[in-house]
PDB file of C-alpha atoms in Angstrom:
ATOM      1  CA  UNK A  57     -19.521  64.912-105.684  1.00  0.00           C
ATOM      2  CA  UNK A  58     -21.877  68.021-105.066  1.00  0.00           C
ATOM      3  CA  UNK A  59     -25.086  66.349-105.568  1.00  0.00           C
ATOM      4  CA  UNK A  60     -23.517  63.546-102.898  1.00  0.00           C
ATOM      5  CA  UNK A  61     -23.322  66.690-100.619  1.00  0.00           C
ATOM      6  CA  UNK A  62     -26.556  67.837-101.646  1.00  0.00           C
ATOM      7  CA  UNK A  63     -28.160  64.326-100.353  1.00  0.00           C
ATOM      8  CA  UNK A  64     -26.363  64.543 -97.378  1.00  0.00           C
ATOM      9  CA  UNK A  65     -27.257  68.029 -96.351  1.00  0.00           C
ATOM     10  CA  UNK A  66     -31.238  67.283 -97.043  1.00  0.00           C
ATOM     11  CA  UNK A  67     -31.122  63.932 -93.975  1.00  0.00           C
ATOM     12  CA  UNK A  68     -33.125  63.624 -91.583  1.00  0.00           C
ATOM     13  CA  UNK A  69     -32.529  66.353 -88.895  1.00  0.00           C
ATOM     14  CA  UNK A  70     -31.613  63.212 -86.117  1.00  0.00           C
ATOM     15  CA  UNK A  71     -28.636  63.010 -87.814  1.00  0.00           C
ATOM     16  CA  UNK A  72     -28.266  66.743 -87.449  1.00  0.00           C
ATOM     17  CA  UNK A  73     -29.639  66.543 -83.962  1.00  0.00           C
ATOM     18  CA  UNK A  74     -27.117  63.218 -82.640  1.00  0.00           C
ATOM     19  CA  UNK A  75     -23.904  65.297 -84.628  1.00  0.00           C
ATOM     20  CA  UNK A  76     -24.401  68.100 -82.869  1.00  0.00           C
ATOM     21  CA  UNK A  77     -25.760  66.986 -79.434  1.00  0.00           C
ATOM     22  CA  UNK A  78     -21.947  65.335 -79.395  1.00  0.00           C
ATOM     23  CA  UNK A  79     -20.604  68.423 -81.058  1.00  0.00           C
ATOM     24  CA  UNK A  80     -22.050  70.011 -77.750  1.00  0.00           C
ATOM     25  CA  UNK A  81     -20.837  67.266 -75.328  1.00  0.00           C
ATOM     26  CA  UNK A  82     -17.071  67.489 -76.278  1.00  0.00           C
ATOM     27  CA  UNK A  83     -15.422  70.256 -75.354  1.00  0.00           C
ATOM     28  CA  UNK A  84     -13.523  72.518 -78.527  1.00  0.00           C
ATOM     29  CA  UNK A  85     -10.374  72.421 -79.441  1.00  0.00           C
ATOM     30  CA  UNK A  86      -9.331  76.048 -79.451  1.00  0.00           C
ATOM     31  CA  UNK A  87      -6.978  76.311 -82.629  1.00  0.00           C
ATOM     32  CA  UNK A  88      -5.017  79.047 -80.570  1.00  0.00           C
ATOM     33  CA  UNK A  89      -4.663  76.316 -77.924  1.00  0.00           C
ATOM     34  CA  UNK A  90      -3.423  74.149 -80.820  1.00  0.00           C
ATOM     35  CA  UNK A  91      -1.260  76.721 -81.957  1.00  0.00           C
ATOM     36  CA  UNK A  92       0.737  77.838 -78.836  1.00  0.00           C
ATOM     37  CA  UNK A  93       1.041  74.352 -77.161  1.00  0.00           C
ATOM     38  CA  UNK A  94       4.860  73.906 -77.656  1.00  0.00           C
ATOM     39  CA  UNK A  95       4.017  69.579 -77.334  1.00  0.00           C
ATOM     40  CA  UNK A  96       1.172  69.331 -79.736  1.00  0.00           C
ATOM     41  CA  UNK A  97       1.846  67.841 -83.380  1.00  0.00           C
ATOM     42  CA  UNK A  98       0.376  71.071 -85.075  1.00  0.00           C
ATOM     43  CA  UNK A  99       3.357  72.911 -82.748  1.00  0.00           C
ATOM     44  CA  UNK A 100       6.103  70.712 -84.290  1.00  0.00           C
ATOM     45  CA  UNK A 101       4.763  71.207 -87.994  1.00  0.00           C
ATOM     46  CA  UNK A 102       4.888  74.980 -87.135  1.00  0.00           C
ATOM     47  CA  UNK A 103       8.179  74.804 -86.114  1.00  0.00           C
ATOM     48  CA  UNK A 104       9.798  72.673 -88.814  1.00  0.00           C
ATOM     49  CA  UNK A 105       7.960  74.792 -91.683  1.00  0.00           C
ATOM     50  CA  UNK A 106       9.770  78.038 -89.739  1.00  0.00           C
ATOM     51  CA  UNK A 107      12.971  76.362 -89.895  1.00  0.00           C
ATOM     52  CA  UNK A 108      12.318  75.406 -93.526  1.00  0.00           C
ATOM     53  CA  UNK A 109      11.593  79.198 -94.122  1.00  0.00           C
ATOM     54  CA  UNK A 110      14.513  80.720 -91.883  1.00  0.00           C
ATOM     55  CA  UNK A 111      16.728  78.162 -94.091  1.00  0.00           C
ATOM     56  CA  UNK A 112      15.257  79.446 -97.062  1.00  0.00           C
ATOM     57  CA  UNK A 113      15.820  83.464 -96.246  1.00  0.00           C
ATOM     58  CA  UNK A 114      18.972  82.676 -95.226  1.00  0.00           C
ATOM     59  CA  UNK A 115      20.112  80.168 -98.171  1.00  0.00           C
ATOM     60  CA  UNK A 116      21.280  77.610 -95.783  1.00  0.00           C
ATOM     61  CA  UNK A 117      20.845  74.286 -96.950  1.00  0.00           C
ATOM     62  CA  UNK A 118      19.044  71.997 -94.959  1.00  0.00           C
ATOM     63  CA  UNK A 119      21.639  69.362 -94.767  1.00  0.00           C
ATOM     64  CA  UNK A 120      23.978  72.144 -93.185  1.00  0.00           C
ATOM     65  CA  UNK A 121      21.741  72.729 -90.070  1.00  0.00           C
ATOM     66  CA  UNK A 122      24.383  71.786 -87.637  1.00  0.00           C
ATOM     67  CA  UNK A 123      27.327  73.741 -89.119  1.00  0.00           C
ATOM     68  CA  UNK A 124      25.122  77.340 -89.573  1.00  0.00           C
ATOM     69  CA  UNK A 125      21.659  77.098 -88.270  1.00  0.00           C
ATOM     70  CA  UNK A 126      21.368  79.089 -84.650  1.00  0.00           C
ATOM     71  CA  UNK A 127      19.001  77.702 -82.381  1.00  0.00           C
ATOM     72  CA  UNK A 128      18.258  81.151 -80.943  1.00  0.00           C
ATOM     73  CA  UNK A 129      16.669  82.007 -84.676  1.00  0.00           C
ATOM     74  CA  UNK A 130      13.696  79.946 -84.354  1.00  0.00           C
ATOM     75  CA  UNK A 131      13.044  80.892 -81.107  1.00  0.00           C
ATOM     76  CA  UNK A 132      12.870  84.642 -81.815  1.00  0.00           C
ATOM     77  CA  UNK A 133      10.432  83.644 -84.667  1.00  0.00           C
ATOM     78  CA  UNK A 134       8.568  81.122 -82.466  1.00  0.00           C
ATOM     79  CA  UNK A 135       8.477  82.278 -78.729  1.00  0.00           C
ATOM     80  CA  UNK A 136       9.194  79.751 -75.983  1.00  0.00           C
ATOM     81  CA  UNK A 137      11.847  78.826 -74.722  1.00  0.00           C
ATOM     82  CA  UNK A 138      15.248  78.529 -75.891  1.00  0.00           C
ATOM     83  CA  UNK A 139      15.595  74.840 -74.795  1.00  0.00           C
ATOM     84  CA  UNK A 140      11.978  73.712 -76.897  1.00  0.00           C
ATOM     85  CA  UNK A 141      14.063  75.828 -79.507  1.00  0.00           C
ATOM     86  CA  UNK A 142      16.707  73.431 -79.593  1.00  0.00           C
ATOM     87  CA  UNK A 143      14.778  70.403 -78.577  1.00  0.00           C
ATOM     88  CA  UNK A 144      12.482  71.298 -81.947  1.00  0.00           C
ATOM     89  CA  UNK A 145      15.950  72.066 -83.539  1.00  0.00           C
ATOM     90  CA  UNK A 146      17.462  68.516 -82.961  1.00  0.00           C
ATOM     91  CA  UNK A 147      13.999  66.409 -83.814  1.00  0.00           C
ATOM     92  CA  UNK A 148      14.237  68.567 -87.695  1.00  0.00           C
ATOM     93  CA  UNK A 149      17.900  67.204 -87.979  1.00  0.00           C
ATOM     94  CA  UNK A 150      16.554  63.690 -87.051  1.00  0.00           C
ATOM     95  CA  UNK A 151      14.330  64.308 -89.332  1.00  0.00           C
ATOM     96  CA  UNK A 152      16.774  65.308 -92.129  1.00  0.00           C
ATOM     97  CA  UNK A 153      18.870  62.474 -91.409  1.00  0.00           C
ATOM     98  CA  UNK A 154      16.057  59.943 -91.604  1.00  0.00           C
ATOM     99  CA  UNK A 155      14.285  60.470 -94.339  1.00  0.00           C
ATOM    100  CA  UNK A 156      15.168  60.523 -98.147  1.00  0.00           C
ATOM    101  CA  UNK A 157      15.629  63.796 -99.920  1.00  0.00           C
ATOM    102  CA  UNK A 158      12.732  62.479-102.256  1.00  0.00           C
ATOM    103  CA  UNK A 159      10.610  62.286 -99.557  1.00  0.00           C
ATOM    104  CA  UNK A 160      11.128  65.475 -97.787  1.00  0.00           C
ATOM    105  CA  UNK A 161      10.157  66.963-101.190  1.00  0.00           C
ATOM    106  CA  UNK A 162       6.502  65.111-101.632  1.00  0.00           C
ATOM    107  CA  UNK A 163       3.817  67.288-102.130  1.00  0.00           C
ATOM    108  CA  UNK A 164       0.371  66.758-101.516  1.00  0.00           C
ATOM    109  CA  UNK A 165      -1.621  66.253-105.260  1.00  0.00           C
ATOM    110  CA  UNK A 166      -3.791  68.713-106.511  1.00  0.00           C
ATOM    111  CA  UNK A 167      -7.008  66.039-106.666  1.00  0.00           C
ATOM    112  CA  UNK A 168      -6.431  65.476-102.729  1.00  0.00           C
ATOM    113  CA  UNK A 169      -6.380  69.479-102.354  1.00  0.00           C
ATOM    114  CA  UNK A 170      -9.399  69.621-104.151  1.00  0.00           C
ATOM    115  CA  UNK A 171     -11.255  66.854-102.465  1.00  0.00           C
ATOM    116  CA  UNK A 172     -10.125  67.971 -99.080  1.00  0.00           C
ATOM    117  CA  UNK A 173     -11.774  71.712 -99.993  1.00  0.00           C
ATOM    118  CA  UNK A 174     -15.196  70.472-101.269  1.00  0.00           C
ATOM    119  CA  UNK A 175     -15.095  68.231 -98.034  1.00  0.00           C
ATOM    120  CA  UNK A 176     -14.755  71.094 -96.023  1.00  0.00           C
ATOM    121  CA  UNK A 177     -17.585  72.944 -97.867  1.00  0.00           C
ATOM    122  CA  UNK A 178     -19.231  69.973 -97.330  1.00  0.00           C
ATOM    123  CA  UNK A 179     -19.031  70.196 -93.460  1.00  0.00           C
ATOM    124  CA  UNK A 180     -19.236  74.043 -93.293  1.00  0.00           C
ATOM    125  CA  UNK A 181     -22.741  73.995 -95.531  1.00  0.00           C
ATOM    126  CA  UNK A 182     -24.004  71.165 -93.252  1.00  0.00           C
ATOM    127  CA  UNK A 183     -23.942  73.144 -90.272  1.00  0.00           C
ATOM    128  CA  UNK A 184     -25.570  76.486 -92.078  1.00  0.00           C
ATOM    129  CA  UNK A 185     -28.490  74.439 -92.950  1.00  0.00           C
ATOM    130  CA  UNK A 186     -28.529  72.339 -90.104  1.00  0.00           C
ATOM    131  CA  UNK A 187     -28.366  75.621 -87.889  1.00  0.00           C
ATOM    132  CA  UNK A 188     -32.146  75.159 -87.334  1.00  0.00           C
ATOM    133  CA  UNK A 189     -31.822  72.011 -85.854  1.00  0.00           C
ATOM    134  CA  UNK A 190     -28.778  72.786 -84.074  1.00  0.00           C
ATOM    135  CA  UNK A 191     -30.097  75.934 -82.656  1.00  0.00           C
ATOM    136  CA  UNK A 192     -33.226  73.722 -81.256  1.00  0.00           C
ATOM    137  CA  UNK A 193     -30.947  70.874 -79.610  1.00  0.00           C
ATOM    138  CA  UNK A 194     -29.052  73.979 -77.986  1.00  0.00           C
ATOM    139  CA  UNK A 195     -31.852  75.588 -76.590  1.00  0.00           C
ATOM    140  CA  UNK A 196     -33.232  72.161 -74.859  1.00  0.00           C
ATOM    141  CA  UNK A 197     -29.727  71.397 -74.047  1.00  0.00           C
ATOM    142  CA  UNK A 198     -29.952  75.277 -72.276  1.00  0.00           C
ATOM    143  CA  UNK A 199     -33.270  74.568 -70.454  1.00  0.00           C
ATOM    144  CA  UNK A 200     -32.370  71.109 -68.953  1.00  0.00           C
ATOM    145  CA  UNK A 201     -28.542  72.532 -68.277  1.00  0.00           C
ATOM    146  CA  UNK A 202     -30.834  75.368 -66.275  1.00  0.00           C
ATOM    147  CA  UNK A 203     -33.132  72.953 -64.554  1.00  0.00           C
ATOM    148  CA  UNK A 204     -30.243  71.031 -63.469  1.00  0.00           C
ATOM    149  CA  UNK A 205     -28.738  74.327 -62.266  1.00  0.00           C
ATOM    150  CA  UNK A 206     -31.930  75.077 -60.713  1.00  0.00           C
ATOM    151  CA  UNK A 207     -31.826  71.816 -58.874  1.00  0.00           C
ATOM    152  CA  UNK A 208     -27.762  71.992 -57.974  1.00  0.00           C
ATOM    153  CA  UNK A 209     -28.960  75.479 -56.722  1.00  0.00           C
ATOM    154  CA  UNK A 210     -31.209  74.527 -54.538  1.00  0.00           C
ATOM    155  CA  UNK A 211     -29.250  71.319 -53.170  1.00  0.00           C
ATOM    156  CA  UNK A 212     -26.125  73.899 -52.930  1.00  0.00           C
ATOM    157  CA  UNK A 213     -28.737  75.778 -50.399  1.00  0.00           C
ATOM    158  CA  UNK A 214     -29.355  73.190 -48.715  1.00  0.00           C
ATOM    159  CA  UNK A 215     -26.188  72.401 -48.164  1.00  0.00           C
ATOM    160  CA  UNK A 216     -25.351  75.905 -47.282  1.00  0.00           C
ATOM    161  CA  UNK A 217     -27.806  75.804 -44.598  1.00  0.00           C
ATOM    162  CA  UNK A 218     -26.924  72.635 -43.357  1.00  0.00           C
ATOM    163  CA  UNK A 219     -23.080  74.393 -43.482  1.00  0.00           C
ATOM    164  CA  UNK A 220     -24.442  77.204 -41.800  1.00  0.00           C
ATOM    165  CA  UNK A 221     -25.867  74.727 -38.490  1.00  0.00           C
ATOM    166  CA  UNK A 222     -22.314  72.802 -39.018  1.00  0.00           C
ATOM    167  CA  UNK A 223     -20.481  76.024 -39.057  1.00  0.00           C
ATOM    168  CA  UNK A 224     -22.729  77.311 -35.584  1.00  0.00           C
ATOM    169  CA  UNK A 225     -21.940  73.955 -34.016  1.00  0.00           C
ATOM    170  CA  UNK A 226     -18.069  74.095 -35.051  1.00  0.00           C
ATOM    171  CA  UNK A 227     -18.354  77.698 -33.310  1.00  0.00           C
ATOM    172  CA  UNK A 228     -19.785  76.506 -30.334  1.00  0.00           C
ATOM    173  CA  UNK A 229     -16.873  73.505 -30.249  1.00  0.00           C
ATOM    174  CA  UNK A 230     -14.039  76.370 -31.041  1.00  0.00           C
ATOM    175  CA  UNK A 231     -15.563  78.103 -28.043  1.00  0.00           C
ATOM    176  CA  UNK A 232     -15.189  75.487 -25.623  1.00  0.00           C
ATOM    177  CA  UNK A 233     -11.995  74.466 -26.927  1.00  0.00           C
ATOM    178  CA  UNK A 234     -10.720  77.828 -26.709  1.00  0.00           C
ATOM    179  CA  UNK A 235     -12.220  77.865 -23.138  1.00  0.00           C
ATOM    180  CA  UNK A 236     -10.582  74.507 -22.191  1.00  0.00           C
ATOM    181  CA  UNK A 237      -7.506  75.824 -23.503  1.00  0.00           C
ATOM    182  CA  UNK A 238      -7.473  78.563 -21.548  1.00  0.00           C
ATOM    183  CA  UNK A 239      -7.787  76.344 -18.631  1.00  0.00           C
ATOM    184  CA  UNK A 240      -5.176  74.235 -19.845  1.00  0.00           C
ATOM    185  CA  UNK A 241      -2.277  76.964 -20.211  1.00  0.00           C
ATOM    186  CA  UNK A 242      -3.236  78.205 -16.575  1.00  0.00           C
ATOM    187  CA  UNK A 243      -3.266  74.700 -14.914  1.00  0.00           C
ATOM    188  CA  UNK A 244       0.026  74.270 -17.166  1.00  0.00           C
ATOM    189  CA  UNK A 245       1.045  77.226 -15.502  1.00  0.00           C
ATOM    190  CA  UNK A 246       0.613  76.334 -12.289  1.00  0.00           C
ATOM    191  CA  UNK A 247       2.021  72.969 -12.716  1.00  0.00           C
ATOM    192  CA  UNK A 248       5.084  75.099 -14.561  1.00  0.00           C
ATOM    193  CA  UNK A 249       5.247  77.055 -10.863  1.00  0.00           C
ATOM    194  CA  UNK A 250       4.908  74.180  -9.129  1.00  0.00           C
ATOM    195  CA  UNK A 251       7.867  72.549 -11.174  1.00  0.00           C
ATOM    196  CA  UNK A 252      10.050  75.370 -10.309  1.00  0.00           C
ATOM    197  CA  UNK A 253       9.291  75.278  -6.533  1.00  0.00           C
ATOM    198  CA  UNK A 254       9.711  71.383  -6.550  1.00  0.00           C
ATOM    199  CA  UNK A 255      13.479  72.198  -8.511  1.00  0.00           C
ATOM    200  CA  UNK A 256      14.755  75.146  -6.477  1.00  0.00           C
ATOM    201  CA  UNK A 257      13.356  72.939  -3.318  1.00  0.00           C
ATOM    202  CA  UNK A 258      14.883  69.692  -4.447  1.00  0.00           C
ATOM    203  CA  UNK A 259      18.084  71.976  -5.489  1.00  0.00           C
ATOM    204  CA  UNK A 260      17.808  72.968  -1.745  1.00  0.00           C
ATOM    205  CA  UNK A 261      18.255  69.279  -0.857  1.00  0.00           C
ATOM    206  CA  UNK A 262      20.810  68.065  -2.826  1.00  0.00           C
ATOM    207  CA  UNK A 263      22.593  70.770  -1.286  1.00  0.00           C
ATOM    208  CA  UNK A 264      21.952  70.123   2.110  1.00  0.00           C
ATOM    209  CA  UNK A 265      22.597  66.091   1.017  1.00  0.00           C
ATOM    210  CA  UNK A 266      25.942  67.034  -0.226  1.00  0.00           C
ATOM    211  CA  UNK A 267      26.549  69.143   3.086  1.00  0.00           C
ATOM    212  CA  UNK A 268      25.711  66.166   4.717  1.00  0.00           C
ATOM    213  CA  UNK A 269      27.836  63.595   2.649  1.00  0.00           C
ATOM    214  CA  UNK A 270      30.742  65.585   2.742  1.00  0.00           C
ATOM    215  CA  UNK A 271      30.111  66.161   7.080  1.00  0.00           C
ATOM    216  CA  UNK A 272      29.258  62.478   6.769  1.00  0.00           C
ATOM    217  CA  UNK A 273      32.764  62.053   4.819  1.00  0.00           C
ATOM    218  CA  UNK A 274      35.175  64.011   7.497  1.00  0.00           C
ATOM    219  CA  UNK A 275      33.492  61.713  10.148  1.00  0.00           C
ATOM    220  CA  UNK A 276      34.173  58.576   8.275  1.00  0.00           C
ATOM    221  CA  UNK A 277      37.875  60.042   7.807  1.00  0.00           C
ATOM    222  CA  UNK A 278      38.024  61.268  11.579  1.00  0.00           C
ATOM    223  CA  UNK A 279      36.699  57.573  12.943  1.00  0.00           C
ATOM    224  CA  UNK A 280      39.431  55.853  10.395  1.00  0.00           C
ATOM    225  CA  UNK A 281      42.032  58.190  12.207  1.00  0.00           C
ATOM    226  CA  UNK A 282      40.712  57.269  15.321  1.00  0.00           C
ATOM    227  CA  UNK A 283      40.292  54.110  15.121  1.00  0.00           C
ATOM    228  CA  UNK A 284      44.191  54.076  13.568  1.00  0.00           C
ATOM    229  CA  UNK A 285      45.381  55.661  16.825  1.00  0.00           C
ATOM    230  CA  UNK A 286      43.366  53.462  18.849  1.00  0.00           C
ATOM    231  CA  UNK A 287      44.809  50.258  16.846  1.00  0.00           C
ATOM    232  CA  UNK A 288      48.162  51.728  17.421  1.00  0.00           C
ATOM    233  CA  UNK A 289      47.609  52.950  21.478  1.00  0.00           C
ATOM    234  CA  UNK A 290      46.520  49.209  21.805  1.00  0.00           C
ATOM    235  CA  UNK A 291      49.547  47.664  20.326  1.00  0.00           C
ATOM    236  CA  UNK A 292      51.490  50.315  22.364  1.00  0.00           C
ATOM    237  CA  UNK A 293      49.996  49.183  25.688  1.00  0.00           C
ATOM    238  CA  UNK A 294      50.310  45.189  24.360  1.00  0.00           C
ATOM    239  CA  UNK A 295      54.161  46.014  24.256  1.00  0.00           C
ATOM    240  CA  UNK A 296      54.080  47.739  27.938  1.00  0.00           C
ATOM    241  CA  UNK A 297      52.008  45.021  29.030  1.00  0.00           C
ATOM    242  CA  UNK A 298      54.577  42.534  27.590  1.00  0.00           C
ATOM    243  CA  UNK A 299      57.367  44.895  28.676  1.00  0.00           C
ATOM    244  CA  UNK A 300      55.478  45.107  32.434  1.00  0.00           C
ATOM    245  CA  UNK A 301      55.718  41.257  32.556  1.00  0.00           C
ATOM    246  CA  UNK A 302      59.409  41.044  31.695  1.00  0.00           C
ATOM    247  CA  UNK A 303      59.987  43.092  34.355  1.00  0.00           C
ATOM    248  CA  UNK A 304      57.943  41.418  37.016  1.00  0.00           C
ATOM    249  CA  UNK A 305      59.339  38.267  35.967  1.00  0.00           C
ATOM    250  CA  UNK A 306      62.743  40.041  36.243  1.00  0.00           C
ATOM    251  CA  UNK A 307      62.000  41.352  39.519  1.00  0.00           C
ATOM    252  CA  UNK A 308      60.750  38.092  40.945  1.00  0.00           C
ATOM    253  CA  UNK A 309      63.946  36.313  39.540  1.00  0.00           C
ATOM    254  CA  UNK A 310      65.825  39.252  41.586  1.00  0.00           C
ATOM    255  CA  UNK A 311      63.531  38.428  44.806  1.00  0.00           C
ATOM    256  CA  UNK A 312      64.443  34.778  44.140  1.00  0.00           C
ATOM    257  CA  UNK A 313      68.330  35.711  43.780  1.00  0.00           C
ATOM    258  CA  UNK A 314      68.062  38.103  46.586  1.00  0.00           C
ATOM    259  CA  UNK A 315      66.562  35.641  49.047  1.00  0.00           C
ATOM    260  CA  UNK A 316      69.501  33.333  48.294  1.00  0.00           C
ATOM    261  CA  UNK A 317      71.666  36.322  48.587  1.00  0.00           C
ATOM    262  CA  UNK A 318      70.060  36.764  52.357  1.00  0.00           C
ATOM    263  CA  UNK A 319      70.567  32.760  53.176  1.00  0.00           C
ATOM    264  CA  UNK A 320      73.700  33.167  52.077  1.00  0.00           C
ATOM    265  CA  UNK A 321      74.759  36.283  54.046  1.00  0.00           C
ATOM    266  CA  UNK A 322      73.297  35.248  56.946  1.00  0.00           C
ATOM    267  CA  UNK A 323      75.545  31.729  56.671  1.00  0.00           C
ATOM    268  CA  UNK A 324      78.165  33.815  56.454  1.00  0.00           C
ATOM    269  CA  UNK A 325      77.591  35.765  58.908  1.00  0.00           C
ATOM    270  CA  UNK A 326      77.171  32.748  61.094  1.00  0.00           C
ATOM    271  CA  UNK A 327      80.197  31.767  60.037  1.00  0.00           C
ATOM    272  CA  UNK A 328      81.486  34.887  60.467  1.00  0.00           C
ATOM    273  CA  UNK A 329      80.143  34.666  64.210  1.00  0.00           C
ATOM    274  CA  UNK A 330      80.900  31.262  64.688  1.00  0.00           C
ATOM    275  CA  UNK A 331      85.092  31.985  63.831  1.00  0.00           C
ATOM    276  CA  UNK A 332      84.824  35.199  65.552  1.00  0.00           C
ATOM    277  CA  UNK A 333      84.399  32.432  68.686  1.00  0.00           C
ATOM    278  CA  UNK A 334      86.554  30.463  67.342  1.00  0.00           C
ATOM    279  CA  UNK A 335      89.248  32.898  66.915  1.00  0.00           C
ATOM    280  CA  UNK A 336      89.127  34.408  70.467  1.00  0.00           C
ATOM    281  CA  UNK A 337      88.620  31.043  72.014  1.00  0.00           C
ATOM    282  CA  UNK A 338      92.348  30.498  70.122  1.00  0.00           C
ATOM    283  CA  UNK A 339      93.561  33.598  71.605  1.00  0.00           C
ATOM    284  CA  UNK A 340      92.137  32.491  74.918  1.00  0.00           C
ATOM    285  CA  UNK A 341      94.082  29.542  74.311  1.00  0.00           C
ATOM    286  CA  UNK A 342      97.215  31.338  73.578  1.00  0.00           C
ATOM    287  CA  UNK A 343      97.030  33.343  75.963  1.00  0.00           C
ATOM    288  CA  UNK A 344      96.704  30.502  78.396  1.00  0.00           C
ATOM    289  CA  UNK A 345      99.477  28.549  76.704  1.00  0.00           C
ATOM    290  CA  UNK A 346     102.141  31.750  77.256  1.00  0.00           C
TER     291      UNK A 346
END
């Protein structure tokens, strides 16, 4: 297995070159990052080997977790808060209840230990001797990253000049605005006077309309009277009209009578006359006759 790693660490330096121009490309995991994020998988190993060890200090078997485990425990070992506590709390019981004592209690082999190690001596002597290498990608990496700064520098100038005309222009614009504005609140003004004297003046006119309506109103009710009294006068003189007719037909009836009357007085009175003769021509004759 060493002389394997031997081989490897004497390639070519592209392969040291490629490795770490992507080394340099992707962005580091920080382990601390790793270590405090409360949703990573390194996170929930961390918290299910403290609630291995809390079970362990405190000789609580780890089939008992729901009858004498406190939630609040891990979190004063682990930070965070006390809902992750229990959320971390209720995935180890899942955990408990899913898989086989047996297999909670596997143990990574020795070999693999081993293997693993020299694999990561492996890795850690590659970059040591590859540092030359490494070191050289870096520093071209560092010149082109400062050319390109160079060039975003001077485009960001450009564009800060160019801002600068905008920004002069947009000043200019505020000022007119601001100017037409102005003009704006004091013709808004003036329209808000002119609104006022229109209101109190058309205030002025519905009270002089409702003057008039309610004038126009007593009229209407003074004609209606009127013209009641009137109906009624009329229907008054119709009856003394009819009433004057009765009475000149009366009175010519009474002429009519009263001429008869006359014809017949003065027949009587002729008659009267006539046996006024009569009766002294019979006294004349008795007179005679004694």
């Amino acid at each position: 297995m060493m002389t394997d790693n031997v081989n490897l660490m004497n390639g070519d330096e592209q392969t040291a070159s490629s490795l770490s121009e992507e080394t340099s490309k992707t962005p580091p995991l920080s382990p601390e990052l790793l270590k405090n994020s409360p949703y990573s998988s390194i996170a929930k190993v961390k918290y299910f080997t403290e609630i291995e060890q809390i079970c362990l200090d405190k000789s609580i078997s780890t089939e008992n977790l729901d009858q004498f485990f406190k939630a609040h425990w891990l979190r004063d070992k682990m930070g965070g808060s006390f809902a992750r506590a229990q959320e971390m709390l209720a995935a180890y019981k899942q955990y408990v209840d899913e898989v086989p004592e047996e297999a909670r209690a596997i143990e990574i082999p020795d070999q693999i230990k081993d293997a693993f190690s020299d694999f990561t001596a492996f890795i850690t002597w590659y970059f040591r001797l590859s540092y030359t290498a490494i070191q050289s990608d870096s520093v071209k990496i560092a010149k082109a990253e400062i050319t390109q700064l160079r060039q975003r520098n001077a485009e960001i100038l450009e564009e800060l000049s160019q801002s600068k005309e905008q920004a002069t222009v947009l000043n200019n614009e505020k000022v007119n605005l601001i100017n037409l504005l102005e003009q704006q609140r004091e013709l808004s003004s003036k329209l808000e006077d002119s609104l006022q004297e229109a209101e109190e003046t058309l205030a002025g006119t519905q009270s002089e309309l409702q003057h008039a309506q309610n004038e126009i109103q007593l009229l209407q009710q003074t004609v209606g009277t009127l013209n009641q009294q009137l109906s009624e006068r009329k229907q008054e003189l119709a009856s003394q009209q009819e009433y004057q007719k009765q009475l000149n037909d009366e009175n010519k009836a009474q002429q009519v009578e009263l001429t008869a009357l006359k014809s017949q007085n003065d027949h009587l009175q002729r008659t009267v006359s006539d046996l006024k003769v009569s009766v002294s021509q019979l006294e004349q004759d008795l007179s005679s006759v004694q």
